PDB file of C-alpha atoms in Angstrom:
ATOM      1  CA  UNK A   1      32.324  55.500  72.711  1.00 49.00           C
ATOM      2  CA  UNK A   2      35.512  55.507  70.939  1.00 56.00           C
ATOM      3  CA  UNK A   3      38.407  55.612  73.378  1.00 55.00           C
ATOM      4  CA  UNK A   4      40.051  58.780  71.659  1.00 55.00           C
ATOM      5  CA  UNK A   5      36.553  60.709  72.339  1.00 63.00           C
ATOM      6  CA  UNK A   6      37.056  59.653  76.045  1.00 58.00           C
ATOM      7  CA  UNK A   7      40.631  60.463  76.365  1.00 58.00           C
ATOM      8  CA  UNK A   8      39.583  64.164  74.821  1.00 61.00           C
ATOM      9  CA  UNK A   9      36.843  64.613  77.137  1.00 66.00           C
ATOM     10  CA  UNK A  10      38.767  63.683  80.012  1.00 62.00           C
ATOM     11  CA  UNK A  11      41.477  65.998  79.055  1.00 59.00           C
ATOM     12  CA  UNK A  12      38.976  68.527  78.264  1.00 61.00           C
ATOM     13  CA  UNK A  13      37.424  68.048  81.922  1.00 65.00           C
ATOM     14  CA  UNK A  14      40.544  68.392  83.569  1.00 59.00           C
ATOM     15  CA  UNK A  15      41.402  71.388  81.391  1.00 62.00           C
ATOM     16  CA  UNK A  16      38.214  73.127  82.540  1.00 67.00           C
ATOM     17  CA  UNK A  17      39.256  72.277  86.259  1.00 66.00           C
ATOM     18  CA  UNK A  18      42.644  73.900  85.656  1.00 62.00           C
ATOM     19  CA  UNK A  19      41.144  77.157  84.271  1.00 68.00           C
ATOM     20  CA  UNK A  20      38.740  77.230  87.233  1.00 72.00           C
ATOM     21  CA  UNK A  21      41.737  76.688  89.539  1.00 71.00           C
ATOM     22  CA  UNK A  22      44.108  79.016  88.257  1.00 71.00           C
ATOM     23  CA  UNK A  23      43.787  81.368  91.180  1.00 76.00           C
ATOM     24  CA  UNK A  24      46.631  80.108  93.585  1.00 76.00           C
ATOM     25  CA  UNK A  25      44.523  80.398  96.927  1.00 78.00           C
ATOM     26  CA  UNK A  26      41.752  78.635  95.737  1.00 79.00           C
ATOM     27  CA  UNK A  27      44.079  75.870  94.015  1.00 78.00           C
ATOM     28  CA  UNK A  28      45.921  75.315  97.586  1.00 81.00           C
ATOM     29  CA  UNK A  29      42.617  74.837  99.206  1.00 85.00           C
ATOM     30  CA  UNK A  30      40.893  72.426  97.161  1.00 82.00           C
ATOM     31  CA  UNK A  31      44.059  70.188  96.517  1.00 82.00           C
ATOM     32  CA  UNK A  32      45.156  70.344 100.164  1.00 84.00           C
ATOM     33  CA  UNK A  33      41.256  69.185 101.206  1.00 87.00           C
ATOM     34  CA  UNK A  34      41.498  66.461  98.708  1.00 85.00           C
ATOM     35  CA  UNK A  35      44.805  65.110  99.615  1.00 84.00           C
ATOM     36  CA  UNK A  36      43.836  65.082 103.356  1.00 87.00           C
ATOM     37  CA  UNK A  37      40.251  63.366 102.155  1.00 87.00           C
ATOM     38  CA  UNK A  38      42.037  60.794 100.642  1.00 84.00           C
ATOM     39  CA  UNK A  39      44.244  60.187 103.550  1.00 86.00           C
ATOM     40  CA  UNK A  40      41.341  59.803 105.773  1.00 86.00           C
ATOM     41  CA  UNK A  41      39.744  57.382 103.599  1.00 87.00           C
ATOM     42  CA  UNK A  42      42.962  55.557 102.984  1.00 84.00           C
ATOM     43  CA  UNK A  43      43.255  55.529 107.367  1.00 83.00           C
ATOM     44  CA  UNK A  44      39.663  54.597 107.942  1.00 83.00           C
ATOM     45  CA  UNK A  45      39.130  51.777 105.483  1.00 82.00           C
ATOM     46  CA  UNK A  46      42.639  50.615 106.158  1.00 81.00           C
ATOM     47  CA  UNK A  47      42.764  49.789 102.548  1.00 78.00           C
ATOM     48  CA  UNK A  48      46.107  50.794 100.243  1.00 77.00           C
ATOM     49  CA  UNK A  49      44.018  50.793  97.230  1.00 80.00           C
ATOM     50  CA  UNK A  50      42.022  53.941  98.310  1.00 80.00           C
ATOM     51  CA  UNK A  51      45.649  55.887  97.897  1.00 80.00           C
ATOM     52  CA  UNK A  52      45.285  55.921  94.262  1.00 81.00           C
ATOM     53  CA  UNK A  53      42.241  58.439  94.914  1.00 85.00           C
ATOM     54  CA  UNK A  54      45.335  60.905  95.267  1.00 82.00           C
ATOM     55  CA  UNK A  55      45.690  60.772  91.697  1.00 83.00           C
ATOM     56  CA  UNK A  56      42.825  63.190  90.841  1.00 81.00           C
ATOM     57  CA  UNK A  57      44.190  66.098  92.992  1.00 82.00           C
ATOM     58  CA  UNK A  58      48.032  65.548  92.027  1.00 82.00           C
ATOM     59  CA  UNK A  59      47.054  65.864  87.988  1.00 82.00           C
ATOM     60  CA  UNK A  60      45.011  68.635  88.890  1.00 78.00           C
ATOM     61  CA  UNK A  61      47.928  70.102  90.738  1.00 80.00           C
ATOM     62  CA  UNK A  62      50.225  69.742  87.836  1.00 81.00           C
ATOM     63  CA  UNK A  63      47.426  70.953  85.179  1.00 76.00           C
ATOM     64  CA  UNK A  64      47.113  74.116  87.187  1.00 77.00           C
ATOM     65  CA  UNK A  65      50.179  74.758  89.062  1.00 76.00           C
ATOM     66  CA  UNK A  66      52.923  73.349  86.693  1.00 78.00           C
ATOM     67  CA  UNK A  67      55.246  70.642  86.951  1.00 77.00           C
ATOM     68  CA  UNK A  68      56.713  71.747  90.385  1.00 81.00           C
ATOM     69  CA  UNK A  69      53.641  71.992  92.099  1.00 81.00           C
ATOM     70  CA  UNK A  70      52.370  68.820  90.820  1.00 80.00           C
ATOM     71  CA  UNK A  71      55.365  67.145  91.743  1.00 81.00           C
ATOM     72  CA  UNK A  72      55.526  68.490  95.004  1.00 84.00           C
ATOM     73  CA  UNK A  73      51.866  67.534  95.865  1.00 82.00           C
ATOM     74  CA  UNK A  74      52.349  64.051  94.610  1.00 82.00           C
ATOM     75  CA  UNK A  75      55.401  63.497  96.695  1.00 83.00           C
ATOM     76  CA  UNK A  76      53.446  64.677  99.520  1.00 84.00           C
ATOM     77  CA  UNK A  77      50.631  62.530  98.658  1.00 82.00           C
ATOM     78  CA  UNK A  78      52.777  59.260  97.930  1.00 81.00           C
ATOM     79  CA  UNK A  79      54.902  59.825 101.171  1.00 82.00           C
ATOM     80  CA  UNK A  80      51.730  60.559 103.027  1.00 82.00           C
ATOM     81  CA  UNK A  81      49.891  56.878 102.088  1.00 79.00           C
ATOM     82  CA  UNK A  82      53.213  55.094 102.932  1.00 78.00           C
ATOM     83  CA  UNK A  83      53.437  56.586 106.490  1.00 82.00           C
ATOM     84  CA  UNK A  84      49.926  55.546 106.739  1.00 82.00           C
ATOM     85  CA  UNK A  85      50.654  51.742 105.487  1.00 77.00           C
ATOM     86  CA  UNK A  86      53.658  51.772 108.081  1.00 77.00           C
ATOM     87  CA  UNK A  87      51.460  52.578 110.934  1.00 79.00           C
ATOM     88  CA  UNK A  88      48.747  50.106 110.003  1.00 77.00           C
ATOM     89  CA  UNK A  89      50.438  47.609 108.508  1.00 67.00           C
ATOM     90  CA  UNK A  90      53.449  44.925 109.405  1.00 60.00           C
ATOM     91  CA  UNK A  91      55.770  47.490 107.634  1.00 57.00           C
ATOM     92  CA  UNK A  92      57.277  44.272 105.447  1.00 56.00           C
ATOM     93  CA  UNK A  93      59.530  44.942 102.872  1.00 57.00           C
ATOM     94  CA  UNK A  94      56.626  44.178 100.112  1.00 55.00           C
ATOM     95  CA  UNK A  95      54.466  46.989 101.316  1.00 65.00           C
ATOM     96  CA  UNK A  96      57.237  49.330 101.489  1.00 69.00           C
ATOM     97  CA  UNK A  97      58.042  48.669  97.779  1.00 72.00           C
ATOM     98  CA  UNK A  98      54.865  48.914  96.719  1.00 68.00           C
ATOM     99  CA  UNK A  99      54.261  51.819  98.623  1.00 67.00           C
ATOM    100  CA  UNK A 100      57.465  53.354  97.337  1.00 74.00           C
ATOM    101  CA  UNK A 101      56.547  52.573  93.572  1.00 76.00           C
ATOM    102  CA  UNK A 102      53.125  54.207  94.137  1.00 76.00           C
ATOM    103  CA  UNK A 103      54.842  57.214  95.491  1.00 74.00           C
ATOM    104  CA  UNK A 104      56.863  57.510  92.347  1.00 79.00           C
ATOM    105  CA  UNK A 105      53.608  57.067  90.268  1.00 80.00           C
ATOM    106  CA  UNK A 106      51.802  59.736  91.716  1.00 77.00           C
ATOM    107  CA  UNK A 107      54.945  62.127  91.543  1.00 77.00           C
ATOM    108  CA  UNK A 108      55.075  61.176  87.949  1.00 78.00           C
ATOM    109  CA  UNK A 109      51.094  61.868  87.827  1.00 79.00           C
ATOM    110  CA  UNK A 110      52.014  65.465  88.723  1.00 76.00           C
ATOM    111  CA  UNK A 111      54.491  65.859  85.803  1.00 75.00           C
ATOM    112  CA  UNK A 112      51.672  64.336  83.636  1.00 75.00           C
ATOM    113  CA  UNK A 113      49.498  67.367  84.502  1.00 74.00           C
ATOM    114  CA  UNK A 114      51.869  69.830  83.803  1.00 75.00           C
ATOM    115  CA  UNK A 115      52.594  68.257  80.606  1.00 76.00           C
ATOM    116  CA  UNK A 116      49.045  67.917  79.359  1.00 71.00           C
ATOM    117  CA  UNK A 117      48.757  71.810  80.665  1.00 70.00           C
ATOM    118  CA  UNK A 118      51.437  72.973  78.533  1.00 75.00           C
ATOM    119  CA  UNK A 119      50.194  70.597  75.346  1.00 71.00           C
ATOM    120  CA  UNK A 120      46.872  72.483  75.809  1.00 67.00           C
ATOM    121  CA  UNK A 121      48.309  75.810  76.065  1.00 66.00           C
ATOM    122  CA  UNK A 122      50.414  75.295  72.874  1.00 65.00           C
ATOM    123  CA  UNK A 123      47.192  74.256  70.948  1.00 70.00           C
ATOM    124  CA  UNK A 124      45.423  77.361  72.268  1.00 64.00           C
ATOM    125  CA  UNK A 125      48.283  79.283  71.019  1.00 61.00           C
ATOM    126  CA  UNK A 126      48.522  77.534  67.895  1.00 62.00           C
ATOM    127  CA  UNK A 127      44.766  78.369  67.170  1.00 66.00           C
ATOM    128  CA  UNK A 128      45.183  82.116  68.031  1.00 61.00           C
ATOM    129  CA  UNK A 129      48.025  81.946  65.501  1.00 61.00           C
ATOM    130  CA  UNK A 130      46.055  80.296  62.623  1.00 63.00           C
ATOM    131  CA  UNK A 131      43.246  82.947  63.365  1.00 70.00           C
ATOM    132  CA  UNK A 132      45.280  85.781  63.054  1.00 75.00           C
ATOM    133  CA  UNK A 133      48.844  85.204  61.609  1.00 79.00           C
ATOM    134  CA  UNK A 134      49.825  85.180  57.786  1.00 81.00           C
ATOM    135  CA  UNK A 135      51.163  81.686  57.499  1.00 77.00           C
ATOM    136  CA  UNK A 136      54.250  82.809  55.409  1.00 79.00           C
ATOM    137  CA  UNK A 137      55.544  85.919  57.299  1.00 80.00           C
ATOM    138  CA  UNK A 138      54.109  85.128  60.920  1.00 81.00           C
ATOM    139  CA  UNK A 139      52.516  88.967  60.614  1.00 83.00           C
ATOM    140  CA  UNK A 140      49.061  89.542  61.192  1.00 87.00           C
ATOM    141  CA  UNK A 141      46.785  88.578  58.172  1.00 87.00           C
ATOM    142  CA  UNK A 142      44.136  90.912  56.808  1.00 87.00           C
ATOM    143  CA  UNK A 143      41.404  90.268  59.245  1.00 88.00           C
ATOM    144  CA  UNK A 144      43.376  90.902  61.823  1.00 89.00           C
ATOM    145  CA  UNK A 145      45.007  94.109  60.771  1.00 89.00           C
ATOM    146  CA  UNK A 146      41.631  95.186  59.822  1.00 89.00           C
ATOM    147  CA  UNK A 147      40.428  94.480  63.094  1.00 89.00           C
ATOM    148  CA  UNK A 148      43.523  96.471  64.530  1.00 89.00           C
ATOM    149  CA  UNK A 149      42.919  99.023  62.645  1.00 89.00           C
ATOM    150  CA  UNK A 150      39.016  99.604  63.789  1.00 89.00           C
ATOM    151  CA  UNK A 151      40.259  99.104  67.755  1.00 90.00           C
ATOM    152  CA  UNK A 152      42.737 102.163  66.973  1.00 89.00           C
ATOM    153  CA  UNK A 153      40.071 104.387  65.446  1.00 88.00           C
ATOM    154  CA  UNK A 154      37.403 102.906  68.741  1.00 87.00           C
ATOM    155  CA  UNK A 155      39.965 104.455  71.245  1.00 87.00           C
ATOM    156  CA  UNK A 156      40.551 107.513  69.064  1.00 87.00           C
ATOM    157  CA  UNK A 157      44.367 107.042  68.011  1.00 89.00           C
ATOM    158  CA  UNK A 158      45.632 109.044  65.189  1.00 89.00           C
ATOM    159  CA  UNK A 159      47.885 106.747  62.989  1.00 91.00           C
ATOM    160  CA  UNK A 160      49.232 106.633  59.207  1.00 91.00           C
ATOM    161  CA  UNK A 161      49.044 103.618  57.270  1.00 91.00           C
ATOM    162  CA  UNK A 162      52.001 102.569  55.003  1.00 91.00           C
ATOM    163  CA  UNK A 163      50.939 100.215  52.060  1.00 91.00           C
ATOM    164  CA  UNK A 164      53.972  98.408  50.671  1.00 89.00           C
ATOM    165  CA  UNK A 165      53.958  95.964  47.119  1.00 86.00           C
ATOM    166  CA  UNK A 166      56.624  93.972  46.747  1.00 81.00           C
ATOM    167  CA  UNK A 167      58.042  94.995  43.215  1.00 80.00           C
ATOM    168  CA  UNK A 168      58.579  92.269  40.379  1.00 76.00           C
ATOM    169  CA  UNK A 169      57.206  89.153  42.676  1.00 75.00           C
ATOM    170  CA  UNK A 170      55.375  87.838  39.434  1.00 78.00           C
ATOM    171  CA  UNK A 171      58.416  87.857  37.263  1.00 80.00           C
ATOM    172  CA  UNK A 172      60.249  86.542  40.055  1.00 78.00           C
ATOM    173  CA  UNK A 173      58.043  83.490  39.952  1.00 77.00           C
ATOM    174  CA  UNK A 174      57.700  83.285  36.611  1.00 76.00           C
ATOM    175  CA  UNK A 175      61.742  83.563  36.212  1.00 78.00           C
ATOM    176  CA  UNK A 176      62.809  81.585  39.210  1.00 78.00           C
ATOM    177  CA  UNK A 177      59.891  79.926  40.702  1.00 79.00           C
ATOM    178  CA  UNK A 178      57.516  80.552  43.387  1.00 78.00           C
ATOM    179  CA  UNK A 179      60.450  79.699  46.190  1.00 81.00           C
ATOM    180  CA  UNK A 180      62.222  82.779  45.045  1.00 81.00           C
ATOM    181  CA  UNK A 181      59.606  84.830  44.878  1.00 78.00           C
ATOM    182  CA  UNK A 182      58.269  84.049  48.456  1.00 81.00           C
ATOM    183  CA  UNK A 183      61.757  84.591  50.034  1.00 81.00           C
ATOM    184  CA  UNK A 184      61.222  88.128  48.376  1.00 78.00           C
ATOM    185  CA  UNK A 185      57.812  88.221  50.110  1.00 79.00           C
ATOM    186  CA  UNK A 186      59.648  87.070  53.370  1.00 81.00           C
ATOM    187  CA  UNK A 187      62.087  89.848  52.901  1.00 79.00           C
ATOM    188  CA  UNK A 188      60.027  92.443  53.120  1.00 76.00           C
ATOM    189  CA  UNK A 189      58.210  91.066  56.113  1.00 80.00           C
ATOM    190  CA  UNK A 190      61.010  90.780  57.925  1.00 81.00           C
ATOM    191  CA  UNK A 191      62.047  94.533  57.259  1.00 80.00           C
ATOM    192  CA  UNK A 192      58.469  95.636  58.374  1.00 79.00           C
ATOM    193  CA  UNK A 193      58.889  93.446  61.668  1.00 80.00           C
ATOM    194  CA  UNK A 194      62.290  94.981  62.520  1.00 79.00           C
ATOM    195  CA  UNK A 195      61.011  98.555  61.782  1.00 76.00           C
ATOM    196  CA  UNK A 196      57.878  99.039  63.965  1.00 78.00           C
ATOM    197  CA  UNK A 197      57.978  99.808  67.645  1.00 81.00           C
ATOM    198  CA  UNK A 198      55.642  98.631  70.310  1.00 80.00           C
ATOM    199  CA  UNK A 199      51.866  99.277  69.424  1.00 84.00           C
ATOM    200  CA  UNK A 200      52.194  99.748  65.741  1.00 88.00           C
ATOM    201  CA  UNK A 201      50.328  97.197  63.584  1.00 91.00           C
ATOM    202  CA  UNK A 202      52.048  95.574  60.517  1.00 88.00           C
ATOM    203  CA  UNK A 203      50.287  92.767  58.434  1.00 88.00           C
ATOM    204  CA  UNK A 204      50.262  91.109  54.954  1.00 87.00           C
ATOM    205  CA  UNK A 205      47.204  91.769  52.964  1.00 86.00           C
ATOM    206  CA  UNK A 206      47.794  90.029  49.879  1.00 80.00           C
ATOM    207  CA  UNK A 207      50.219  88.043  47.641  1.00 78.00           C
ATOM    208  CA  UNK A 208      52.838  90.963  47.662  1.00 81.00           C
ATOM    209  CA  UNK A 209      51.182  93.620  49.477  1.00 86.00           C
ATOM    210  CA  UNK A 210      52.124  94.628  53.163  1.00 87.00           C
ATOM    211  CA  UNK A 211      50.777  97.060  55.373  1.00 88.00           C
ATOM    212  CA  UNK A 212      51.734  99.297  58.413  1.00 89.00           C
ATOM    213  CA  UNK A 213      49.897 100.990  60.929  1.00 90.00           C
ATOM    214  CA  UNK A 214      52.133 103.618  62.824  1.00 91.00           C
ATOM    215  CA  UNK A 215      50.067 104.863  66.167  1.00 91.00           C
ATOM    216  CA  UNK A 216      50.655 108.474  66.349  1.00 90.00           C
ATOM    217  CA  UNK A 217      52.543 109.282  63.158  1.00 90.00           C
ATOM    218  CA  UNK A 218      51.761 111.683  60.574  1.00 90.00           C
ATOM    219  CA  UNK A 219      52.505 111.810  57.003  1.00 90.00           C
ATOM    220  CA  UNK A 220      55.961 113.076  57.250  1.00 91.00           C
ATOM    221  CA  UNK A 221      56.736 110.515  60.334  1.00 91.00           C
ATOM    222  CA  UNK A 222      54.953 107.749  57.790  1.00 91.00           C
ATOM    223  CA  UNK A 223      57.387 109.173  54.919  1.00 92.00           C
ATOM    224  CA  UNK A 224      60.509 108.518  56.984  1.00 91.00           C
ATOM    225  CA  UNK A 225      59.311 105.125  58.434  1.00 89.00           C
ATOM    226  CA  UNK A 226      59.155 104.075  54.104  1.00 90.00           C
ATOM    227  CA  UNK A 227      62.549 105.268  53.849  1.00 90.00           C
ATOM    228  CA  UNK A 228      63.791 102.999  56.480  1.00 87.00           C
ATOM    229  CA  UNK A 229      61.824 100.116  55.279  1.00 86.00           C
ATOM    230  CA  UNK A 230      63.680 100.604  51.640  1.00 87.00           C
ATOM    231  CA  UNK A 231      66.913 100.773  53.310  1.00 86.00           C
ATOM    232  CA  UNK A 232      66.236  97.732  55.489  1.00 84.00           C
ATOM    233  CA  UNK A 233      65.493  95.854  52.144  1.00 81.00           C
ATOM    234  CA  UNK A 234      68.681  96.717  50.680  1.00 82.00           C
ATOM    235  CA  UNK A 235      70.585  94.974  53.672  1.00 81.00           C
ATOM    236  CA  UNK A 236      68.339  91.813  53.323  1.00 76.00           C
ATOM    237  CA  UNK A 237      70.814  88.845  52.006  1.00 71.00           C
ATOM    238  CA  UNK A 238      68.832  87.094  49.353  1.00 75.00           C
ATOM    239  CA  UNK A 239      70.548  84.878  46.559  1.00 78.00           C
ATOM    240  CA  UNK A 240      69.424  83.913  43.190  1.00 76.00           C
ATOM    241  CA  UNK A 241      69.865  80.030  41.930  1.00 78.00           C
ATOM    242  CA  UNK A 242      73.053  81.087  40.083  1.00 75.00           C
ATOM    243  CA  UNK A 243      74.487  82.840  43.235  1.00 78.00           C
ATOM    244  CA  UNK A 244      73.699  86.533  42.490  1.00 78.00           C
ATOM    245  CA  UNK A 245      72.401  88.553  44.955  1.00 80.00           C
ATOM    246  CA  UNK A 246      68.595  89.573  44.900  1.00 77.00           C
ATOM    247  CA  UNK A 247      67.544  93.253  45.414  1.00 79.00           C
ATOM    248  CA  UNK A 248      64.204  93.372  46.863  1.00 81.00           C
ATOM    249  CA  UNK A 249      62.347  96.460  46.114  1.00 83.00           C
ATOM    250  CA  UNK A 250      59.090  97.954  46.856  1.00 86.00           C
ATOM    251  CA  UNK A 251      56.703 100.840  46.470  1.00 91.00           C
ATOM    252  CA  UNK A 252      55.159 102.582  49.266  1.00 93.00           C
ATOM    253  CA  UNK A 253      51.612 104.161  49.673  1.00 93.00           C
ATOM    254  CA  UNK A 254      50.666 106.520  52.813  1.00 93.00           C
ATOM    255  CA  UNK A 255      47.307 107.551  54.052  1.00 92.00           C
ATOM    256  CA  UNK A 256      46.818 109.212  57.478  1.00 90.00           C
ATOM    257  CA  UNK A 257      43.791 108.830  59.797  1.00 88.00           C
ATOM    258  CA  UNK A 258      41.690 111.135  60.265  1.00 83.00           C
ATOM    259  CA  UNK A 259      42.706 112.968  57.161  1.00 72.00           C
ATOM    260  CA  UNK A 260      42.805 110.787  54.168  1.00 70.00           C
ATOM    261  CA  UNK A 261      39.528 108.753  55.130  1.00 71.00           C
ATOM    262  CA  UNK A 262      37.106 107.898  57.609  1.00 74.00           C
ATOM    263  CA  UNK A 263      36.935 104.052  57.586  1.00 79.00           C
ATOM    264  CA  UNK A 264      39.823 101.362  57.493  1.00 82.00           C
ATOM    265  CA  UNK A 265      38.405 100.287  54.022  1.00 84.00           C
ATOM    266  CA  UNK A 266      38.525 104.034  52.681  1.00 87.00           C
ATOM    267  CA  UNK A 267      41.994 104.558  54.536  1.00 88.00           C
ATOM    268  CA  UNK A 268      43.444 101.479  52.772  1.00 88.00           C
ATOM    269  CA  UNK A 269      41.951 102.556  49.225  1.00 90.00           C
ATOM    270  CA  UNK A 270      43.506 105.693  49.489  1.00 90.00           C
ATOM    271  CA  UNK A 271      46.999 104.259  50.291  1.00 91.00           C
ATOM    272  CA  UNK A 272      46.641 101.774  47.555  1.00 90.00           C
ATOM    273  CA  UNK A 273      46.006 104.560  45.128  1.00 91.00           C
ATOM    274  CA  UNK A 274      49.286 106.124  46.362  1.00 92.00           C
ATOM    275  CA  UNK A 275      50.878 102.643  45.551  1.00 91.00           C
ATOM    276  CA  UNK A 276      49.799 103.187  42.048  1.00 91.00           C
ATOM    277  CA  UNK A 277      51.442 106.710  41.843  1.00 91.00           C
ATOM    278  CA  UNK A 278      54.648 105.546  43.224  1.00 92.00           C
ATOM    279  CA  UNK A 279      54.876 102.484  40.868  1.00 90.00           C
ATOM    280  CA  UNK A 280      55.062 105.533  38.029  1.00 92.00           C
ATOM    281  CA  UNK A 281      57.664 107.549  39.834  1.00 92.00           C
ATOM    282  CA  UNK A 282      60.213 104.308  40.410  1.00 89.00           C
ATOM    283  CA  UNK A 283      61.334 101.658  42.852  1.00 89.00           C
ATOM    284  CA  UNK A 284      61.570 102.339  46.533  1.00 87.00           C
ATOM    285  CA  UNK A 285      59.353 105.550  46.126  1.00 90.00           C
ATOM    286  CA  UNK A 286      56.800 106.601  48.872  1.00 91.00           C
ATOM    287  CA  UNK A 287      54.025 108.843  47.854  1.00 91.00           C
ATOM    288  CA  UNK A 288      51.236 110.377  50.247  1.00 91.00           C
ATOM    289  CA  UNK A 289      47.795 110.000  49.307  1.00 88.00           C
ATOM    290  CA  UNK A 290      46.115 113.126  48.777  1.00 78.00           C
ATOM    291  CA  UNK A 291      43.554 114.335  51.475  1.00 67.00           C
ATOM    292  CA  UNK A 292      41.581 116.642  48.998  1.00 60.00           C
TER     293      UNK A 292
END
């Protein structure tokens, strides 16, 4: 078995133990009992080597309890084994130096456990983000947005969807390159993010297509939100390669639930039709889908 595989499996096993010991009371009992058991083995055998068995509960304390707990347990374990050595041995300089080194290493192992836990937590966060976030804007991706709409429907929420299309992205890409087009997309994403309240959904559905789900908002509330978005877009500071300011505009289509449609697919289809009507009326226009 490759060394990397062994390392990954070891970290995985420790992480599983960390999850099981996440409850403080359970963790304190297990770690304390383990350290005391190692003390007993060390004292009974009169063999300092057994002190290294304390490395396991020390690392677990760091994994499950964080750097402070790992450092504290490591220090207690190291100090306890030092005391046993002094009682059983002649207390010579060599024994004391070795015991102090062991104390420092055990404390460092507690910190190592905390670092491993943080790395694993960051990996978990990264996996969640990659599954739910749009990589360009950091908003919900299309799958996560649809899942959010279904969740709102399951809980009987009323809401309005505001579908927003950035105007002229293809022209920007062709004239100035994809970097400028991407900046325009990010500008709308930022405008959406700062315009929503807690509980609302905001996602990127396609290249230049974004969507808001405004919980509890009717058509009038959604129209007001679209107006605020258009105003926020005008405040975005974007510049073309020649130094001139780039104005970002969008078209907005609105659909309400219940009212415009009975499913998330039909709802977004109705909002998309309203976006087409908005394009015919002009930049930064918002149109509400017909409920007929």
